[in-house]
CSV table of C-alpha atoms in Angstrom, one decimal:
chain,number,residue,atom,x,y,z
A,1,MET,CA,-134.9,-28.3,33.0
A,2,PRO,CA,-135.4,-27.3,37.4
A,3,ARG,CA,-133.0,-27.5,39.0
A,4,ALA,CA,-133.1,-28.5,42.8
A,5,GLN,CA,-128.8,-27.6,43.1
A,6,THR,CA,-128.1,-24.7,45.7
A,7,THR,CA,-125.1,-23.0,44.8
A,8,THR,CA,-123.6,-20.1,46.9
A,9,ALA,CA,-124.9,-16.9,46.9
A,10,THR,CA,-121.6,-15.4,49.6
A,11,ASP,CA,-118.3,-17.0,50.4
A,12,ALA,CA,-120.8,-18.9,53.1
A,13,SER,CA,-117.9,-21.4,54.9
A,14,SER,CA,-119.7,-25.5,53.6
A,15,ASP,CA,-121.9,-25.9,56.4
A,16,ALA,CA,-124.4,-24.1,54.7
A,17,VAL,CA,-126.2,-26.9,53.1
A,18,LEU,CA,-126.4,-28.8,55.9
A,19,PRO,CA,-129.0,-28.6,59.0
A,20,HIS,CA,-128.6,-26.6,61.3
A,21,LYS,CA,-126.8,-27.1,64.3
A,22,LEU,CA,-127.8,-24.5,66.9
A,23,PRO,CA,-131.2,-23.2,67.6
A,24,ILE,CA,-133.0,-21.3,66.1
A,25,GLN,CA,-134.9,-17.6,67.9
A,26,LEU,CA,-138.9,-18.4,67.1
A,27,PRO,CA,-140.7,-17.0,65.9
A,28,ARG,CA,-138.5,-16.7,62.9
A,29,THR,CA,-139.1,-13.8,59.6
A,30,TYR,CA,-138.6,-14.8,56.1
A,31,SER,CA,-136.8,-12.4,53.9
A,32,GLU,CA,-136.7,-14.7,50.7
A,33,ILE,CA,-139.5,-16.5,50.9
A,34,GLN,CA,-142.9,-16.5,51.7
A,35,VAL,CA,-143.4,-18.1,55.0
A,36,THR,CA,-148.6,-19.4,54.9
A,37,PRO,CA,-148.7,-21.5,58.2
A,38,MET,CA,-150.8,-24.4,58.4
A,39,HIS,CA,-152.3,-25.1,61.4
A,40,PRO,CA,-151.8,-22.9,64.5
A,41,THR,CA,-148.5,-25.2,66.1
A,42,ILE,CA,-146.4,-27.8,62.7
A,43,GLY,CA,-146.6,-27.3,58.8
A,44,ALA,CA,-146.3,-24.0,56.3
A,45,GLU,CA,-146.4,-23.9,52.9
A,46,ILE,CA,-143.6,-22.2,51.0
A,47,THR,CA,-144.1,-20.3,48.0
A,48,GLY,CA,-140.8,-18.0,46.5
A,49,VAL,CA,-138.7,-20.4,45.3
A,50,ASP,CA,-137.9,-21.3,41.6
A,51,PHE,CA,-137.2,-23.9,41.3
A,52,THR,CA,-136.1,-23.1,37.1
A,53,LYS,CA,-132.8,-22.0,38.7
A,54,PRO,CA,-130.1,-23.1,41.2
A,55,ILE,CA,-131.6,-22.5,44.1
A,56,VAL,CA,-128.8,-19.9,45.7
A,57,ASP,CA,-127.9,-20.3,49.9
A,58,THR,CA,-129.8,-17.5,51.6
A,59,VAL,CA,-133.1,-19.2,50.0
A,60,MET,CA,-132.1,-22.7,51.6
A,61,ASP,CA,-131.3,-21.8,54.2
A,62,GLU,CA,-134.6,-20.1,54.8
A,63,ILE,CA,-136.2,-23.0,54.2
A,64,ARG,CA,-134.6,-24.7,55.7
A,65,THR,CA,-134.7,-23.1,59.1
A,66,ALA,CA,-139.3,-23.1,58.4
A,67,LEU,CA,-138.8,-26.9,58.4
A,68,ASP,CA,-137.7,-26.7,61.7
A,69,GLU,CA,-139.9,-24.0,62.7
A,70,TYR,CA,-143.4,-26.0,61.5
A,71,GLY,CA,-142.1,-29.5,61.3
A,72,VAL,CA,-143.3,-29.6,58.1
A,73,ILE,CA,-143.2,-28.5,54.5
A,74,VAL,CA,-145.2,-28.1,51.4
A,75,LEU,CA,-144.2,-26.7,48.0
A,76,ARG,CA,-146.2,-26.8,45.5
A,77,ASP,CA,-145.8,-27.9,41.4
A,78,THR,CA,-142.3,-27.0,41.3
A,79,GLY,CA,-141.1,-29.5,38.1
A,80,LEU,CA,-138.8,-31.3,39.4
A,81,SER,CA,-137.5,-34.8,37.8
A,82,ASP,CA,-136.2,-38.1,40.0
A,83,GLU,CA,-133.6,-36.8,40.1
A,84,GLU,CA,-133.3,-33.4,40.1
A,85,PHE,CA,-135.6,-34.4,43.4
A,86,VAL,CA,-133.0,-36.6,45.5
A,87,SER,CA,-130.4,-34.0,43.9
A,88,LEU,CA,-132.2,-31.5,46.7
A,89,ALA,CA,-131.7,-33.9,49.4
A,90,ASP,CA,-128.4,-33.1,49.7
A,91,SER,CA,-129.2,-29.4,50.8
A,92,PHE,CA,-131.0,-31.5,53.6
A,93,GLY,CA,-128.0,-34.0,54.9
A,94,GLU,CA,-126.0,-38.0,54.1
A,95,VAL,CA,-128.6,-39.6,51.7
A,96,TYR,CA,-130.1,-42.9,52.6
A,97,PRO,CA,-128.6,-45.0,49.7
A,98,LEU,CA,-130.2,-47.2,48.1
A,99,PRO,CA,-130.1,-49.1,44.8
A,100,PRO,CA,-131.4,-47.7,41.8
A,101,ASN,CA,-135.2,-48.3,42.1
A,102,LEU,CA,-137.1,-51.4,40.0
A,103,ARG,CA,-139.8,-49.4,38.3
A,104,PHE,CA,-138.1,-46.6,38.1
A,105,GLY,CA,-134.2,-46.3,37.6
A,106,THR,CA,-133.7,-43.8,40.2
A,107,ALA,CA,-130.8,-44.3,43.5
A,108,ASN,CA,-131.6,-43.1,46.2
A,109,LEU,CA,-135.5,-43.4,45.7
A,110,ALA,CA,-137.9,-45.4,47.6
A,111,ASP,CA,-141.1,-46.9,45.2
A,112,VAL,CA,-143.7,-45.2,48.5
A,113,SER,CA,-147.0,-46.2,45.3
A,114,ASN,CA,-149.7,-48.5,45.3
A,115,LEU,CA,-148.2,-50.1,42.0
A,116,TYR,CA,-146.9,-53.1,41.2
A,117,LEU,CA,-142.8,-52.9,38.5
A,118,ASP,CA,-145.7,-53.6,35.8
A,119,GLY,CA,-147.7,-50.5,36.6
A,120,SER,CA,-151.1,-52.8,38.2
A,121,ILE,CA,-152.5,-51.6,41.3
A,122,VAL,CA,-152.5,-53.6,44.2
A,123,LYS,CA,-155.4,-55.1,44.8
A,124,PRO,CA,-157.1,-56.1,48.2
A,125,GLY,CA,-156.2,-59.8,49.8
A,126,ASP,CA,-152.3,-60.0,48.0
A,127,LEU,CA,-149.2,-59.7,50.2
A,128,ARG,CA,-148.0,-56.1,49.5
A,129,TRP,CA,-152.1,-54.9,50.8
A,130,TYR,CA,-151.7,-56.4,53.8
A,131,MET,CA,-147.5,-55.2,54.3
A,132,SER,CA,-149.7,-51.0,53.4
A,133,LYS,CA,-151.4,-51.6,56.5
A,134,GLU,CA,-149.0,-49.9,58.5
A,135,THR,CA,-149.2,-46.4,56.7
A,136,ALA,CA,-152.4,-45.1,57.7
A,137,LEU,CA,-150.6,-45.5,61.5
A,138,PHE,CA,-148.5,-42.5,63.4
A,139,HIS,CA,-145.0,-43.7,62.9
A,140,VAL,CA,-141.8,-42.6,62.1
A,141,ASP,CA,-138.9,-43.1,59.6
A,142,THR,CA,-136.7,-45.7,60.3
A,143,SER,CA,-137.2,-45.3,64.2
A,144,TYR,CA,-136.9,-48.9,63.9
A,145,ASP,CA,-133.4,-49.1,62.4
A,146,PRO,CA,-130.1,-48.4,64.0
A,147,ARG,CA,-128.7,-44.9,62.6
A,148,ARG,CA,-132.5,-43.0,62.1
A,149,VAL,CA,-132.9,-41.1,60.2
A,150,ARG,CA,-134.2,-37.5,60.0
A,151,TYR,CA,-135.6,-35.7,56.6
A,152,THR,CA,-138.8,-37.2,54.4
A,153,ALA,CA,-139.4,-36.5,51.1
A,154,ILE,CA,-142.6,-36.8,48.7
A,155,ILE,CA,-142.6,-35.4,45.3
A,156,ALA,CA,-146.5,-36.6,43.7
A,157,ARG,CA,-145.8,-38.3,41.0
A,158,GLU,CA,-149.4,-39.4,39.4
A,159,LEU,CA,-152.6,-39.2,41.8
A,160,PRO,CA,-156.3,-40.3,42.8
A,161,PRO,CA,-159.0,-37.9,43.0
A,162,PRO,CA,-159.3,-36.3,45.9
A,163,GLY,CA,-161.2,-37.5,49.0
A,164,THR,CA,-159.5,-40.8,48.3
A,165,GLY,CA,-155.8,-42.0,50.1
A,166,GLY,CA,-153.9,-39.4,48.3
A,167,ALA,CA,-152.9,-37.0,52.3
A,168,THR,CA,-150.2,-37.1,54.5
A,169,GLU,CA,-151.4,-36.6,57.7
A,170,PHE,CA,-149.6,-35.4,60.6
A,171,GLY,CA,-148.8,-35.0,64.2
A,172,ASP,CA,-147.5,-32.5,66.1
A,173,THR,CA,-144.9,-34.5,69.0
A,174,ARG,CA,-143.3,-31.2,70.4
A,175,ALA,CA,-146.2,-29.8,71.1
A,176,ALA,CA,-148.1,-32.9,72.6
A,177,TYR,CA,-144.3,-32.9,75.1
A,178,ASP,CA,-145.4,-29.8,76.0
A,179,ASP,CA,-148.5,-30.4,77.5
A,180,LEU,CA,-147.5,-33.8,79.2
A,181,ASP,CA,-148.5,-32.9,83.4
A,182,GLU,CA,-144.5,-33.1,84.5
A,183,GLU,CA,-145.0,-37.3,86.3
A,184,THR,CA,-144.4,-37.7,82.8
A,185,LYS,CA,-142.0,-35.8,81.5
A,186,ALA,CA,-139.5,-36.6,84.4
A,187,GLN,CA,-140.3,-41.1,84.0
A,188,LEU,CA,-139.6,-39.9,80.3
A,189,GLU,CA,-136.5,-38.3,81.3
A,190,GLU,CA,-134.5,-41.6,80.7
A,191,ALA,CA,-136.9,-44.2,79.5
A,192,ILE,CA,-135.3,-46.0,76.0
A,193,GLY,CA,-137.5,-47.1,73.1
A,194,CYS,CA,-136.9,-50.2,72.0
A,195,HIS,CA,-138.1,-50.8,68.0
A,196,SER,CA,-139.3,-53.8,65.8
A,197,HIS,CA,-140.6,-52.7,62.2
A,198,LEU,CA,-142.5,-56.5,62.5
A,199,HIS,CA,-144.1,-55.1,65.6
A,200,THR,CA,-145.5,-52.6,63.5
A,201,ARG,CA,-146.9,-55.1,60.6
A,202,LYS,CA,-148.5,-56.9,63.8
A,203,VAL,CA,-149.9,-53.5,65.4
A,204,ALA,CA,-152.1,-53.0,62.1
A,205,LEU,CA,-153.4,-57.0,61.4
A,206,PRO,CA,-152.7,-59.3,64.0
A,207,THR,CA,-154.6,-61.2,63.5
A,208,PHE,CA,-152.8,-61.8,60.0
A,209,PRO,CA,-151.5,-65.1,60.1
A,210,PRO,CA,-148.0,-64.6,58.2
A,211,PHE,CA,-147.8,-61.6,61.3
A,212,ALA,CA,-149.7,-63.2,63.5
A,213,ALA,CA,-146.3,-66.0,63.2
A,214,LEU,CA,-143.9,-63.2,63.7
A,215,GLU,CA,-142.9,-62.4,67.5
A,216,PRO,CA,-140.7,-59.0,67.6
A,217,LYS,CA,-138.9,-60.0,70.9
A,218,GLY,CA,-137.1,-63.0,68.3
A,219,HIS,CA,-135.3,-60.4,66.2
A,220,PRO,CA,-132.7,-57.0,66.6
A,221,MET,CA,-134.5,-53.7,67.7
A,222,SER,CA,-133.6,-50.5,67.2
A,223,ARG,CA,-133.2,-47.7,71.2
A,224,HIS,CA,-133.7,-44.7,70.8
A,225,LYS,CA,-134.7,-42.7,74.0
A,226,VAL,CA,-138.2,-42.2,73.7
A,227,ALA,CA,-138.1,-37.7,74.9
A,228,VAL,CA,-135.1,-36.1,72.5
A,229,THR,CA,-134.6,-32.8,71.8
A,230,HIS,CA,-134.6,-30.6,68.5
A,231,ARG,CA,-132.1,-30.6,66.9
A,232,GLY,CA,-133.9,-26.8,65.3
A,233,THR,CA,-135.5,-25.6,67.5
A,234,GLY,CA,-133.8,-26.9,71.3
A,235,ARG,CA,-137.0,-27.9,71.9
A,236,LYS,CA,-138.6,-31.6,73.5
A,237,ALA,CA,-139.8,-33.8,71.6
A,238,LEU,CA,-141.4,-36.7,71.1
A,239,TYR,CA,-140.2,-40.2,69.8
A,240,ILE,CA,-142.4,-42.1,69.5
A,241,ALA,CA,-144.2,-44.9,66.5
A,242,SER,CA,-146.6,-47.3,65.4
A,243,HIS,CA,-142.8,-49.4,65.2
A,244,LEU,CA,-142.4,-48.5,68.8
A,245,HIS,CA,-142.1,-52.3,71.0
A,246,HIS,CA,-141.9,-51.8,75.0
A,247,ILE,CA,-139.9,-49.1,77.0
A,248,GLU,CA,-137.4,-50.6,78.3
A,249,GLY,CA,-136.7,-51.6,81.3
A,250,MET,CA,-140.4,-51.3,81.4
A,251,GLU,CA,-142.4,-54.1,83.0
A,252,GLU,CA,-145.8,-56.0,81.6
A,253,PRO,CA,-148.9,-54.0,80.9
A,254,ALA,CA,-147.3,-51.1,82.1
A,255,SER,CA,-144.6,-50.3,79.3
A,256,SER,CA,-147.7,-51.0,77.1
A,257,ARG,CA,-150.0,-49.0,78.2
A,258,LEU,CA,-147.8,-46.6,78.0
A,259,ILE,CA,-147.2,-46.4,75.0
A,260,LEU,CA,-150.3,-46.4,74.0
A,261,ARG,CA,-150.9,-43.2,75.5
A,262,LEU,CA,-148.2,-41.7,73.9
A,263,ARG,CA,-149.3,-42.5,71.0
A,264,LYS,CA,-152.7,-41.3,71.6
A,265,MET,CA,-152.0,-38.3,72.7
A,266,VAL,CA,-150.4,-36.7,70.2
A,267,GLU,CA,-153.1,-38.6,67.5
A,268,GLN,CA,-156.0,-35.3,69.1
A,269,ASP,CA,-157.2,-33.4,66.1
A,270,LYS,CA,-155.3,-30.3,68.2
A,271,TYR,CA,-151.8,-31.6,67.0
A,272,VAL,CA,-152.7,-33.2,63.3
A,273,THR,CA,-152.5,-31.2,59.8
A,274,LYS,CA,-153.8,-33.6,57.2
A,275,VAL,CA,-151.4,-32.8,53.9
A,276,TYR,CA,-153.4,-32.8,50.4
A,277,TYR,CA,-150.8,-33.5,47.3
A,278,LYS,CA,-153.3,-30.3,45.1
A,279,GLN,CA,-150.9,-31.7,41.1
A,280,PRO,CA,-147.9,-34.0,40.7
A,281,GLY,CA,-144.1,-32.1,41.6
A,282,ASP,CA,-145.8,-31.6,44.6
A,283,VAL,CA,-143.8,-31.8,47.7
A,284,VAL,CA,-143.6,-32.6,50.5
A,285,ILE,CA,-140.7,-32.4,53.6
A,286,TRP,CA,-141.1,-33.1,57.5
A,287,ASP,CA,-138.4,-34.3,60.4
A,288,ASN,CA,-138.8,-37.1,61.9
A,289,THR,CA,-137.8,-35.7,65.6
A,290,ALA,CA,-139.9,-33.6,64.9
A,291,VAL,CA,-143.9,-34.7,64.1
A,292,VAL,CA,-145.3,-38.7,62.5
A,293,HIS,CA,-147.4,-39.1,60.5
A,294,ARG,CA,-149.3,-41.5,58.2
A,295,ALA,CA,-150.6,-42.5,54.8
A,296,GLY,CA,-154.9,-41.3,54.0
A,297,GLY,CA,-155.7,-40.0,57.4
A,298,ASN,CA,-158.4,-42.5,57.5
A,299,GLU,CA,-159.4,-41.4,53.6
A,300,GLY,CA,-160.0,-45.3,52.8
A,301,GLU,CA,-159.7,-45.9,48.9
A,302,GLY,CA,-155.7,-45.2,49.1
A,303,TRP,CA,-155.1,-49.0,49.2
A,304,SER,CA,-158.0,-50.1,47.4
A,305,GLY,CA,-157.2,-51.4,43.8
A,306,LYS,CA,-159.7,-48.2,42.1
A,307,HIS,CA,-157.5,-45.6,41.3
A,308,ARG,CA,-153.3,-45.8,40.7
A,309,ARG,CA,-151.1,-43.2,43.4
A,310,ASP,CA,-147.3,-43.0,42.4
A,311,VAL,CA,-145.4,-41.2,45.1
A,312,ARG,CA,-141.2,-40.9,46.0
A,313,LYS,CA,-140.0,-40.9,49.1
A,314,TRP,CA,-135.7,-39.6,49.3
A,315,MET,CA,-135.0,-40.0,53.8
A,316,THR,CA,-131.3,-38.4,55.0
A,317,PHE,CA,-129.4,-39.4,58.1
A,318,ASP,CA,-129.7,-37.8,61.0
A,319,ASN,CA,-126.2,-35.9,61.0
A,320,THR,CA,-126.4,-35.2,64.6
A,321,PRO,CA,-125.3,-37.7,67.7
A,322,GLU,CA,-127.8,-38.3,68.2
A,323,GLU,CA,-128.4,-40.8,65.4
A,324,TRP,CA,-127.6,-44.1,66.3
A,325,GLY,CA,-129.1,-43.8,69.3
A,326,LEU,CA,-128.3,-45.8,71.8
A,327,ASN,CA,-127.4,-48.1,69.2
A,328,ASP,CA,-124.2,-50.7,68.1
A,329,GLU,CA,-123.1,-49.0,64.8
A,330,THR,CA,-122.2,-52.9,63.0
A,331,THR,CA,-126.0,-53.7,63.8
A,332,PRO,CA,-127.9,-53.8,60.4
A,333,ARG,CA,-130.7,-52.6,59.8
A,334,GLN,CA,-133.7,-54.7,59.9
A,335,ASN,CA,-134.8,-57.2,56.1
A,336,ALA,CA,-139.0,-56.8,56.8
A,337,GLY,CA,-140.0,-57.7,54.0
A,338,GLY,CA,-137.7,-60.6,53.8
A,339,LEU,CA,-138.9,-62.2,56.9
A,340,ILE,CA,-143.0,-61.7,55.5
A,341,GLN,CA,-142.8,-62.8,52.2
A,342,GLN,CA,-140.6,-66.4,53.7
A,343,LYS,CA,-143.8,-66.9,56.9
A,344,PHE,CA,-145.9,-66.1,53.6
A,345,GLU,CA,-145.3,-68.5,51.2
A,346,GLU,CA,-144.3,-71.5,54.8
A,347,ILE,CA,-148.1,-70.3,55.2
A,348,TYR,CA,-149.7,-70.7,52.4
A,349,GLY,CA,-147.4,-72.2,50.1
A,350,LYS,CA,-147.0,-69.7,47.2
A,351,GLU,CA,-145.1,-66.8,45.9
A,352,GLY,CA,-146.6,-63.1,46.7
A,353,LYS,CA,-145.5,-60.3,45.3
A,354,VAL,CA,-143.9,-58.5,47.3
A,355,GLY,CA,-141.5,-58.9,45.6
A,356,ASP,CA,-142.4,-57.2,42.6
A,357,PHE,CA,-141.9,-54.1,44.1
A,358,ASP,CA,-138.6,-52.3,46.6
A,359,GLU,CA,-139.8,-52.4,49.9
A,360,ASN,CA,-137.1,-50.3,50.8
């Protein structure tokens, strides 16, 4: 049976399985794994890892270092079970807790497929289909929560035909920051962004009545700096996303114009790479403080109702002094799905199928 647990190869301290605390020196050389860059600035495919036995600390350390350096790493055909995949998360920090999934039963693993609990495919016009539209926008995971995550990983279980939505695109927020003019960098130095999950839904489909009826300003938002220092490399990065509603203290329309400019900056082709899942068991891990991501990359059919796409993900908290941003640690996380469900029923007088999947 494949295993993802790490084991100690030397007398290293317990910190060996935690994310880097100090910036690494770049570029790095690797002796335990093979690292093949996928793009001039982000993304690398990792080979040379044997998932049929425990991963020793020296190998895991190089995997984490590659993730620091490239922001996104791809591990092909791992053969990991759901439980083994979740155990891999322990090597990247404190796991974002989730109850056992309603469809496949594994705890701490979110269902980001296009499937309902009974295995049927989400169809165009279903409430969940509308809610999925936000995934086509570049974003970072959970920036709308007061405590942010740093790492996200996806494992492929069942894939659609090539070119029909089975991909994830990534944008390099460190390289984009590097290329900003000095005036903008100075403007962002102390800028605070306010993030809302409701806002993302409205940006994705502003005319859909349940989204249009919800005003993000009437609900709590999380506050994080717009320009952050990446803990793994010491480089500056943009912490922006479709969740970013406004910049604190900046009047409209100046705030919206600046946010749009930054988003468009990262979305340029020179900062973007696309990762395809080639077979079940492929794993992609990324650092939300180094990249933004989106589903599909304009391939169009990922939510067409034609093909099954079963992918699952875990996340780990940032576990740095910056993970709470400028938020009160007692602030509850947002429940956008529940608010949208309620508004949908108020408008249409009927229950959609949003409750027939895990909206975590």
